[in-house]
mmCIF file with all atom_site columns, C-alpha atoms in Angstrom:
data_model
loop_
_atom_site.group_PDB
_atom_site.id
_atom_site.type_symbol
_atom_site.label_atom_id
_atom_site.label_alt_id
_atom_site.label_comp_id
_atom_site.label_asym_id
_atom_site.label_entity_id
_atom_site.label_seq_id
_atom_site.pdbx_PDB_ins_code
_atom_site.Cartn_x
_atom_site.Cartn_y
_atom_site.Cartn_z
_atom_site.occupancy
_atom_site.B_iso_or_equiv
_atom_site.pdbx_formal_charge
_atom_site.auth_seq_id
_atom_site.auth_comp_id
_atom_site.auth_asym_id
_atom_site.auth_atom_id
_atom_site.pdbx_PDB_model_num
ATOM 1   C CA . MET A 1 1   ? 2.098  30.948   24.980  1.00 0.00 ? 16  MET A CA 1
ATOM 2   C CA . GLU A 1 2   ? 2.051  30.483   21.234  1.00 0.00 ? 17  GLU A CA 1
ATOM 3   C CA . ASN A 1 3   ? 5.686  29.358   21.240  1.00 0.00 ? 18  ASN A CA 1
ATOM 4   C CA . SER A 1 4   ? 4.989  26.614   23.819  1.00 0.00 ? 19  SER A CA 1
ATOM 5   C CA . THR A 1 5   ? 2.089  25.377   21.680  1.00 0.00 ? 20  THR A CA 1
ATOM 6   C CA . LEU A 1 6   ? 4.412  25.131   18.656  1.00 0.00 ? 21  LEU A CA 1
ATOM 7   C CA . ASP A 1 7   ? 6.951  23.221   20.746  1.00 0.00 ? 22  ASP A CA 1
ATOM 8   C CA . GLN A 1 8   ? 4.504  20.338   21.217  1.00 0.00 ? 23  GLN A CA 1
ATOM 9   C CA . GLU A 1 9   ? 3.252  20.306   17.634  1.00 0.00 ? 24  GLU A CA 1
ATOM 10  C CA . LYS A 1 10  ? 4.318  17.594   15.161  1.00 0.00 ? 25  LYS A CA 1
ATOM 11  C CA . ALA A 1 11  ? 6.613  18.737   12.365  1.00 0.00 ? 26  ALA A CA 1
ATOM 12  C CA . TYR A 1 12  ? 6.052  17.423   8.843   1.00 0.00 ? 27  TYR A CA 1
ATOM 13  C CA . TRP A 1 13  ? 8.718  17.258   6.163   1.00 0.00 ? 28  TRP A CA 1
ATOM 14  C CA . THR A 1 14  ? 8.392  18.381   2.544   1.00 0.00 ? 29  THR A CA 1
ATOM 15  C CA . ARG A 1 15  ? 7.476  14.926   1.239   1.00 0.00 ? 30  ARG A CA 1
ATOM 16  C CA . GLU A 1 16  ? 4.714  14.534   3.831   1.00 0.00 ? 31  GLU A CA 1
ATOM 17  C CA . VAL A 1 17  ? 3.292  17.990   3.103   1.00 0.00 ? 32  VAL A CA 1
ATOM 18  C CA . ALA A 1 18  ? 3.317  17.225   -0.624  1.00 0.00 ? 33  ALA A CA 1
ATOM 19  C CA . GLU A 1 19  ? 1.312  14.047   0.041   1.00 0.00 ? 34  GLU A CA 1
ATOM 20  C CA . LEU A 1 20  ? -1.122 15.852   2.351   1.00 0.00 ? 35  LEU A CA 1
ATOM 21  C CA . LEU A 1 21  ? -1.743 18.665   -0.146  1.00 0.00 ? 36  LEU A CA 1
ATOM 22  C CA . ASP A 1 22  ? -1.596 16.376   -3.192  1.00 0.00 ? 37  ASP A CA 1
ATOM 23  C CA . ILE A 1 23  ? 1.076  18.497   -4.863  1.00 0.00 ? 38  ILE A CA 1
ATOM 24  C CA . LYS A 1 24  ? 4.677  17.878   -5.867  1.00 0.00 ? 39  LYS A CA 1
ATOM 25  C CA . GLU A 1 25  ? 7.550  18.371   -3.440  1.00 0.00 ? 40  GLU A CA 1
ATOM 26  C CA . GLY A 1 26  ? 8.954  21.069   -5.715  1.00 0.00 ? 41  GLY A CA 1
ATOM 27  C CA . THR A 1 27  ? 5.664  22.963   -5.413  1.00 0.00 ? 42  THR A CA 1
ATOM 28  C CA . VAL A 1 28  ? 5.840  22.778   -1.613  1.00 0.00 ? 43  VAL A CA 1
ATOM 29  C CA . ARG A 1 29  ? 9.374  24.202   -1.739  1.00 0.00 ? 44  ARG A CA 1
ATOM 30  C CA . LYS A 1 30  ? 8.228  26.936   -4.124  1.00 0.00 ? 45  LYS A CA 1
ATOM 31  C CA . TYR A 1 31  ? 5.333  27.915   -1.811  1.00 0.00 ? 46  TYR A CA 1
ATOM 32  C CA . ALA A 1 32  ? 7.743  27.955   1.153   1.00 0.00 ? 47  ALA A CA 1
ATOM 33  C CA . ARG A 1 33  ? 10.324 30.070   -0.677  1.00 0.00 ? 48  ARG A CA 1
ATOM 34  C CA . LEU A 1 34  ? 7.673  32.601   -1.717  1.00 0.00 ? 49  LEU A CA 1
ATOM 35  C CA . MET A 1 35  ? 6.271  32.665   1.828   1.00 0.00 ? 50  MET A CA 1
ATOM 36  C CA . GLU A 1 36  ? 9.756  33.293   3.247   1.00 0.00 ? 51  GLU A CA 1
ATOM 37  C CA . GLU A 1 37  ? 10.271 36.102   0.743   1.00 0.00 ? 52  GLU A CA 1
ATOM 38  C CA . ASN A 1 38  ? 7.155  37.648   2.322   1.00 0.00 ? 53  ASN A CA 1
ATOM 39  C CA . GLY A 1 39  ? 8.682  37.401   5.807   1.00 0.00 ? 54  GLY A CA 1
ATOM 40  C CA . TYR A 1 40  ? 7.166  34.085   6.887   1.00 0.00 ? 55  TYR A CA 1
ATOM 41  C CA . ASN A 1 41  ? 9.453  31.919   9.057   1.00 0.00 ? 56  ASN A CA 1
ATOM 42  C CA . PHE A 1 42  ? 9.587  28.127   8.960   1.00 0.00 ? 57  PHE A CA 1
ATOM 43  C CA . HIS A 1 43  ? 11.148 25.770   11.439  1.00 0.00 ? 58  HIS A CA 1
ATOM 44  C CA . ARG A 1 44  ? 14.485 24.379   10.187  1.00 0.00 ? 59  ARG A CA 1
ATOM 45  C CA . ASN A 1 45  ? 16.534 21.451   11.464  1.00 0.00 ? 60  ASN A CA 1
ATOM 46  C CA . GLU A 1 46  ? 20.298 21.201   11.868  1.00 0.00 ? 61  GLU A CA 1
ATOM 47  C CA . HIS A 1 47  ? 20.600 20.434   8.136   1.00 0.00 ? 62  HIS A CA 1
ATOM 48  C CA . ASP A 1 48  ? 18.646 23.603   7.284   1.00 0.00 ? 63  ASP A CA 1
ATOM 49  C CA . GLN A 1 49  ? 15.669 21.539   6.123   1.00 0.00 ? 64  GLN A CA 1
ATOM 50  C CA . ARG A 1 50  ? 12.240 23.051   6.627   1.00 0.00 ? 65  ARG A CA 1
ATOM 51  C CA . GLY A 1 51  ? 9.838  21.493   9.080   1.00 0.00 ? 66  GLY A CA 1
ATOM 52  C CA . PHE A 1 52  ? 6.167  22.303   8.522   1.00 0.00 ? 67  PHE A CA 1
ATOM 53  C CA . PHE A 1 53  ? 3.560  22.543   11.251  1.00 0.00 ? 68  PHE A CA 1
ATOM 54  C CA . GLU A 1 54  ? -0.230 22.308   10.935  1.00 0.00 ? 69  GLU A CA 1
ATOM 55  C CA . ARG A 1 55  ? -0.461 26.095   10.729  1.00 0.00 ? 70  ARG A CA 1
ATOM 56  C CA . ASP A 1 56  ? 2.014  26.158   7.812   1.00 0.00 ? 71  ASP A CA 1
ATOM 57  C CA . ILE A 1 57  ? 0.100  23.413   6.016   1.00 0.00 ? 72  ILE A CA 1
ATOM 58  C CA . LEU A 1 58  ? -3.219 25.239   6.446   1.00 0.00 ? 73  LEU A CA 1
ATOM 59  C CA . LEU A 1 59  ? -1.696 28.389   4.926   1.00 0.00 ? 74  LEU A CA 1
ATOM 60  C CA . MET A 1 60  ? -0.359 26.357   2.003   1.00 0.00 ? 75  MET A CA 1
ATOM 61  C CA . LYS A 1 61  ? -3.838 24.879   1.473   1.00 0.00 ? 76  LYS A CA 1
ATOM 62  C CA . ARG A 1 62  ? -5.193 28.398   1.220   1.00 0.00 ? 77  ARG A CA 1
ATOM 63  C CA . ILE A 1 63  ? -2.430 29.379   -1.210  1.00 0.00 ? 78  ILE A CA 1
ATOM 64  C CA . LYS A 1 64  ? -3.200 26.335   -3.348  1.00 0.00 ? 79  LYS A CA 1
ATOM 65  C CA . ALA A 1 65  ? -6.931 27.141   -3.421  1.00 0.00 ? 80  ALA A CA 1
ATOM 66  C CA . LEU A 1 66  ? -6.397 30.869   -4.101  1.00 0.00 ? 81  LEU A CA 1
ATOM 67  C CA . SER A 1 67  ? -3.868 30.239   -6.872  1.00 0.00 ? 82  SER A CA 1
ATOM 68  C CA . LYS A 1 68  ? -6.485 28.200   -8.734  1.00 0.00 ? 83  LYS A CA 1
ATOM 69  C CA . THR A 1 69  ? -8.820 31.178   -8.756  1.00 0.00 ? 84  THR A CA 1
ATOM 70  C CA . LYS A 1 70  ? -9.021 32.786   -12.167 1.00 0.00 ? 85  LYS A CA 1
ATOM 71  C CA . GLY A 1 71  ? -6.876 35.906   -12.416 1.00 0.00 ? 86  GLY A CA 1
ATOM 72  C CA . VAL A 1 72  ? -4.918 35.247   -9.184  1.00 0.00 ? 87  VAL A CA 1
ATOM 73  C CA . THR A 1 73  ? -1.219 34.505   -9.568  1.00 0.00 ? 88  THR A CA 1
ATOM 74  C CA . LEU A 1 74  ? 0.714  32.312   -7.181  1.00 0.00 ? 89  LEU A CA 1
ATOM 75  C CA . GLU A 1 75  ? 2.581  35.369   -5.891  1.00 0.00 ? 90  GLU A CA 1
ATOM 76  C CA . ASP A 1 76  ? -0.739 37.175   -5.269  1.00 0.00 ? 91  ASP A CA 1
ATOM 77  C CA . ALA A 1 77  ? -2.066 34.135   -3.383  1.00 0.00 ? 92  ALA A CA 1
ATOM 78  C CA . VAL A 1 78  ? 1.077  33.978   -1.221  1.00 0.00 ? 93  VAL A CA 1
ATOM 79  C CA . ASN A 1 79  ? 0.947  37.744   -0.511  1.00 0.00 ? 94  ASN A CA 1
ATOM 80  C CA . THR A 1 80  ? -2.740 37.539   0.443   1.00 0.00 ? 95  THR A CA 1
ATOM 81  C CA . VAL A 1 81  ? -2.311 34.543   2.749   1.00 0.00 ? 96  VAL A CA 1
ATOM 82  C CA . THR A 1 82  ? 0.890  35.672   4.475   1.00 0.00 ? 97  THR A CA 1
ATOM 83  C CA . LYS A 1 83  ? -0.032 39.342   4.817   1.00 0.00 ? 98  LYS A CA 1
ATOM 84  C CA . GLY A 1 84  ? 0.222  40.368   8.456   1.00 0.00 ? 99  GLY A CA 1
ATOM 85  C CA . ILE A 1 85  ? 1.192  36.906   9.732   1.00 0.00 ? 100 ILE A CA 1
ATOM 86  C CA . VAL A 1 86  ? 4.198  36.824   12.020  1.00 0.00 ? 101 VAL A CA 1
ATOM 87  C CA . VAL A 1 87  ? 5.513  33.424   13.018  1.00 0.00 ? 102 VAL A CA 1
ATOM 88  C CA . PRO A 1 88  ? 8.029  33.507   15.855  1.00 0.00 ? 103 PRO A CA 1
ATOM 89  C CA . GLU A 1 89  ? 11.420 31.948   15.217  1.00 0.00 ? 104 GLU A CA 1
ATOM 90  C CA . ARG A 1 90  ? 11.932 28.703   17.106  1.00 0.00 ? 105 ARG A CA 1
ATOM 91  C CA . ASP A 1 91  ? 14.931 28.818   19.376  1.00 0.00 ? 106 ASP A CA 1
ATOM 92  C CA . PRO A 1 92  ? 17.708 26.190   18.970  1.00 0.00 ? 107 PRO A CA 1
ATOM 93  C CA . MET A 1 93  ? 16.985 24.702   22.389  1.00 0.00 ? 108 MET A CA 1
ATOM 94  C CA . THR A 1 94  ? 13.392 23.919   21.385  1.00 0.00 ? 109 THR A CA 1
ATOM 95  C CA . HIS A 1 95  ? 14.690 22.291   18.241  1.00 0.00 ? 110 HIS A CA 1
ATOM 96  C CA . THR A 1 96  ? 17.135 20.156   20.236  1.00 0.00 ? 111 THR A CA 1
ATOM 97  C CA . VAL A 1 97  ? 14.423 19.081   22.688  1.00 0.00 ? 112 VAL A CA 1
ATOM 98  C CA . MET A 1 98  ? 12.120 18.135   19.791  1.00 0.00 ? 113 MET A CA 1
ATOM 99  C CA . ASN A 1 99  ? 14.920 16.137   18.133  1.00 0.00 ? 114 ASN A CA 1
ATOM 100 C CA . LEU A 1 100 ? 15.622 14.349   21.408  1.00 0.00 ? 115 LEU A CA 1
ATOM 101 C CA . GLN A 1 101 ? 11.943 13.608   21.876  1.00 0.00 ? 116 GLN A CA 1
ATOM 102 C CA . GLU A 1 102 ? 11.650 12.268   18.329  1.00 0.00 ? 117 GLU A CA 1
ATOM 103 C CA . GLU A 1 103 ? 14.782 10.177   18.822  1.00 0.00 ? 118 GLU A CA 1
ATOM 104 C CA . LEU A 1 104 ? 13.381 8.877    22.117  1.00 0.00 ? 119 LEU A CA 1
ATOM 105 C CA . GLU A 1 105 ? 10.111 7.933    20.421  1.00 0.00 ? 120 GLU A CA 1
ATOM 106 C CA . ARG A 1 106 ? 12.014 6.148    17.627  1.00 0.00 ? 121 ARG A CA 1
ATOM 107 C CA . SER A 1 107 ? 14.160 4.407    20.230  1.00 0.00 ? 122 SER A CA 1
ATOM 108 C CA . ILE A 1 108 ? 11.072 3.282    22.160  1.00 0.00 ? 123 ILE A CA 1
ATOM 109 C CA . GLU A 1 109 ? 9.513  1.974    18.941  1.00 0.00 ? 124 GLU A CA 1
ATOM 110 C CA . ARG A 1 110 ? 12.706 0.073    18.065  1.00 0.00 ? 125 ARG A CA 1
ATOM 111 C CA . HIS A 1 111 ? 12.759 -1.319   21.615  1.00 0.00 ? 126 HIS A CA 1
ATOM 112 C CA . LYS A 1 112 ? 9.150  -2.498   21.252  1.00 0.00 ? 127 LYS A CA 1
ATOM 113 C CA . GLN A 1 113 ? 9.969  -4.181   17.942  1.00 0.00 ? 128 GLN A CA 1
ATOM 114 C CA . THR A 1 114 ? 13.059 -5.789   19.436  1.00 0.00 ? 129 THR A CA 1
ATOM 115 C CA . MET A 1 115 ? 11.052 -7.072   22.398  1.00 0.00 ? 130 MET A CA 1
ATOM 116 C CA . GLU A 1 116 ? 8.375  -8.481   20.096  1.00 0.00 ? 131 GLU A CA 1
ATOM 117 C CA . ALA A 1 117 ? 11.059 -10.234  18.046  1.00 0.00 ? 132 ALA A CA 1
ATOM 118 C CA . PHE A 1 118 ? 12.695 -11.517  21.256  1.00 0.00 ? 133 PHE A CA 1
ATOM 119 C CA . ILE A 1 119 ? 9.393  -12.908  22.550  1.00 0.00 ? 134 ILE A CA 1
ATOM 120 C CA . GLU A 1 120 ? 8.752  -14.575  19.195  1.00 0.00 ? 135 GLU A CA 1
ATOM 121 C CA . LEU A 1 121 ? 12.233 -16.129  19.241  1.00 0.00 ? 136 LEU A CA 1
ATOM 122 C CA . LYS A 1 122 ? 11.742 -17.241  22.840  1.00 0.00 ? 137 LYS A CA 1
ATOM 123 C CA . ASN A 1 123 ? 8.467  -18.936  21.896  1.00 0.00 ? 138 ASN A CA 1
ATOM 124 C CA . GLU A 1 124 ? 10.122 -20.611  18.909  1.00 0.00 ? 139 GLU A CA 1
ATOM 125 C CA . ASN A 1 125 ? 12.976 -21.725  21.167  1.00 0.00 ? 140 ASN A CA 1
ATOM 126 C CA . THR A 1 126 ? 10.509 -23.274  23.617  1.00 0.00 ? 141 THR A CA 1
ATOM 127 C CA . GLU A 1 127 ? 8.776  -25.086  20.750  1.00 0.00 ? 142 GLU A CA 1
ATOM 128 C CA . MET A 1 128 ? 12.138 -26.356  19.486  1.00 0.00 ? 143 MET A CA 1
ATOM 129 C CA . LYS A 1 129 ? 13.049 -27.636  22.965  1.00 0.00 ? 144 LYS A CA 1
ATOM 130 C CA . GLU A 1 130 ? 9.745  -29.511  23.187  1.00 0.00 ? 145 GLU A CA 1
ATOM 131 C CA . LEU A 1 131 ? 10.300 -30.950  19.726  1.00 0.00 ? 146 LEU A CA 1
ATOM 132 C CA . LEU A 1 132 ? 13.820 -32.085  20.675  1.00 0.00 ? 147 LEU A CA 1
ATOM 133 C CA . ILE A 1 133 ? 12.512 -33.713  23.860  1.00 0.00 ? 148 ILE A CA 1
ATOM 134 C CA . ASN A 1 134 ? 9.858  -35.552  21.830  1.00 0.00 ? 149 ASN A CA 1
ATOM 135 C CA . LEU A 1 135 ? 12.410 -36.664  19.234  1.00 0.00 ? 150 LEU A CA 1
ATOM 136 C CA . SER A 1 136 ? 14.793 -37.814  21.959  1.00 0.00 ? 151 SER A CA 1
ATOM 137 C CA . GLU A 1 137 ? 12.033 -39.870  23.571  1.00 0.00 ? 152 GLU A CA 1
ATOM 138 C CA . GLN A 1 138 ? 11.118 -41.416  20.219  1.00 0.00 ? 153 GLN A CA 1
ATOM 139 C CA . MET A 1 139 ? 14.771 -42.281  19.598  1.00 0.00 ? 154 MET A CA 1
ATOM 140 C CA . LYS A 1 140 ? 14.989 -43.959  23.021  1.00 0.00 ? 155 LYS A CA 1
ATOM 141 C CA . GLN A 1 141 ? 11.847 -45.971  22.236  1.00 0.00 ? 156 GLN A CA 1
ATOM 142 C CA . GLN A 1 142 ? 13.257 -46.994  18.847  1.00 0.00 ? 157 GLN A CA 1
ATOM 143 C CA . GLN A 1 143 ? 16.581 -47.966  20.416  1.00 0.00 ? 158 GLN A CA 1
ATOM 144 C CA . THR A 1 144 ? 14.783 -50.095  23.009  1.00 0.00 ? 159 THR A CA 1
ATOM 145 C CA . TYR A 1 145 ? 12.685 -51.731  20.257  1.00 0.00 ? 160 TYR A CA 1
ATOM 146 C CA . ILE A 1 146 ? 15.806 -52.455  18.177  1.00 0.00 ? 161 ILE A CA 1
ATOM 147 C CA . GLU A 1 147 ? 17.657 -53.929  21.172  1.00 0.00 ? 162 GLU A CA 1
ATOM 148 C CA . ASN A 1 148 ? 14.667 -56.107  22.104  1.00 0.00 ? 163 ASN A CA 1
ATOM 149 C CA . SER A 1 149 ? 14.229 -57.230  18.482  1.00 0.00 ? 164 SER A CA 1
ATOM 150 C CA . LEU A 1 150 ? 17.924 -58.139  18.190  1.00 0.00 ? 165 LEU A CA 1
ATOM 151 C CA . GLU A 1 151 ? 17.796 -60.012  21.481  1.00 0.00 ? 166 GLU A CA 1
ATOM 152 C CA . LYS A 1 152 ? 14.741 -61.989  20.340  1.00 0.00 ? 167 LYS A CA 1
ATOM 153 C CA . ARG A 1 153 ? 16.372 -62.697  16.979  1.00 0.00 ? 168 ARG A CA 1
ATOM 154 C CA . ASP A 1 154 ? 19.563 -63.855  18.668  1.00 0.00 ? 169 ASP A CA 1
ATOM 155 C CA . GLN A 1 155 ? 17.549 -66.064  21.033  1.00 0.00 ? 170 GLN A CA 1
ATOM 156 C CA . VAL A 1 156 ? 15.611 -67.627  18.139  1.00 0.00 ? 171 VAL A CA 1
ATOM 157 C CA . LEU A 1 157 ? 18.826 -68.076  16.146  1.00 0.00 ? 172 LEU A CA 1
ATOM 158 C CA . LEU A 1 158 ? 20.581 -69.670  19.110  1.00 0.00 ? 173 LEU A CA 1
ATOM 159 C CA . GLU A 1 159 ? 17.645 -72.021  19.719  1.00 0.00 ? 174 GLU A CA 1
ATOM 160 C CA . SER A 1 160 ? 17.617 -72.945  16.031  1.00 0.00 ? 175 SER A CA 1
ATOM 161 C CA . ILE A 1 161 ? 21.351 -73.678  16.097  1.00 0.00 ? 176 ILE A CA 1
ATOM 162 C CA . GLN A 1 162 ? 20.941 -75.784  19.238  1.00 0.00 ? 177 GLN A CA 1
ATOM 163 C CA . LYS A 1 163 ? 18.099 -77.780  17.642  1.00 0.00 ? 178 LYS A CA 1
ATOM 164 C CA . THR A 1 164 ? 20.151 -78.329  14.535  1.00 0.00 ? 179 THR A CA 1
ATOM 165 C CA . LEU A 1 165 ? 23.115 -79.524  16.600  1.00 0.00 ? 180 LEU A CA 1
ATOM 166 C CA . GLU A 1 166 ? 20.877 -81.837  18.628  1.00 0.00 ? 181 GLU A CA 1
ATOM 167 C CA . GLN A 1 167 ? 19.377 -83.273  15.433  1.00 0.00 ? 182 GLN A CA 1
ATOM 168 C CA . ARG A 1 168 ? 22.860 -83.931  14.011  1.00 0.00 ? 183 ARG A CA 1
ATOM 169 C CA . ARG A 1 169 ? 23.976 -85.591  17.211  1.00 0.00 ? 184 ARG A CA 1
ATOM 170 C CA . GLU A 1 170 ? 20.893 -87.770  17.200  1.00 0.00 ? 185 GLU A CA 1
ATOM 171 C CA . GLU A 1 171 ? 21.491 -88.663  13.575  1.00 0.00 ? 186 GLU A CA 1
ATOM 172 C CA . GLU A 1 172 ? 25.116 -89.463  14.294  1.00 0.00 ? 187 GLU A CA 1
ATOM 173 C CA . ASN A 1 173 ? 24.191 -91.511  17.351  1.00 0.00 ? 188 ASN A CA 1
ATOM 174 C CA . THR A 1 174 ? 21.415 -93.263  15.506  1.00 0.00 ? 189 THR A CA 1
ATOM 175 C CA . GLY A 1 175 ? 23.625 -93.900  12.497  1.00 0.00 ? 190 GLY A CA 1
ATOM 176 C CA . TRP A 1 176 ? 26.410 -95.366  14.664  1.00 0.00 ? 191 TRP A CA 1
ATOM 177 C CA . PHE A 1 177 ? 23.918 -97.438  16.529  1.00 0.00 ? 192 PHE A CA 1
ATOM 178 C CA . LYS A 1 178 ? 22.420 -98.690  13.274  1.00 0.00 ? 193 LYS A CA 1
ATOM 179 C CA . LYS A 1 179 ? 25.861 -99.577  11.980  1.00 0.00 ? 194 LYS A CA 1
ATOM 180 C CA . LEU A 1 180 ? 26.570 -101.473 15.135  1.00 0.00 ? 195 LEU A CA 1
ATOM 181 C CA . PHE A 1 181 ? 23.457 -103.579 14.767  1.00 0.00 ? 196 PHE A CA 1
ATOM 182 C CA . LYS A 1 182 ? 23.899 -104.054 11.041  1.00 0.00 ? 197 LYS A CA 1
ATOM 183 C CA . SER A 1 183 ? 27.354 -105.471 11.405  1.00 0.00 ? 198 SER A CA 1
ATOM 184 C CA . LYS A 1 184 ? 26.161 -108.214 13.786  1.00 0.00 ? 199 LYS A CA 1
#
């Protein structure tokens, strides 16, 4: 029963234990080495790194407190705390299952982050499409305005040219007519 309880427990690594106990990583390793010398077993991964469970951390807290007591050496504290404690070895299959579970949890977390990023990109894409539609509509309106303005300008210019031509013709006709009457 105890082994199945350990199988579901979270493992902490040296750095995390050091932070939890407010000690250096080297001190955590020293505690662990001394505990192992007294027959205590720690969980180890495929790289032979120790994994610490809540029970291990509680024992290390006791060792830390006892070692601060006047006249108690670190070795005495470790002997006192680990005396009579037997921690079953974790079988390799349990380790593999825990690694797979941790990898699955990391994979799920990465999937969640990817989905969040995808949704954000999709929303930005939708906004960009709306912006492009608005810009396209504005460009069409500007093009229509420019075409209408050019057409009006051309119309005014053409009318002005026609008036000028009519005035010249009238002047020429009037001048010819005047010459005709002057000569008589």
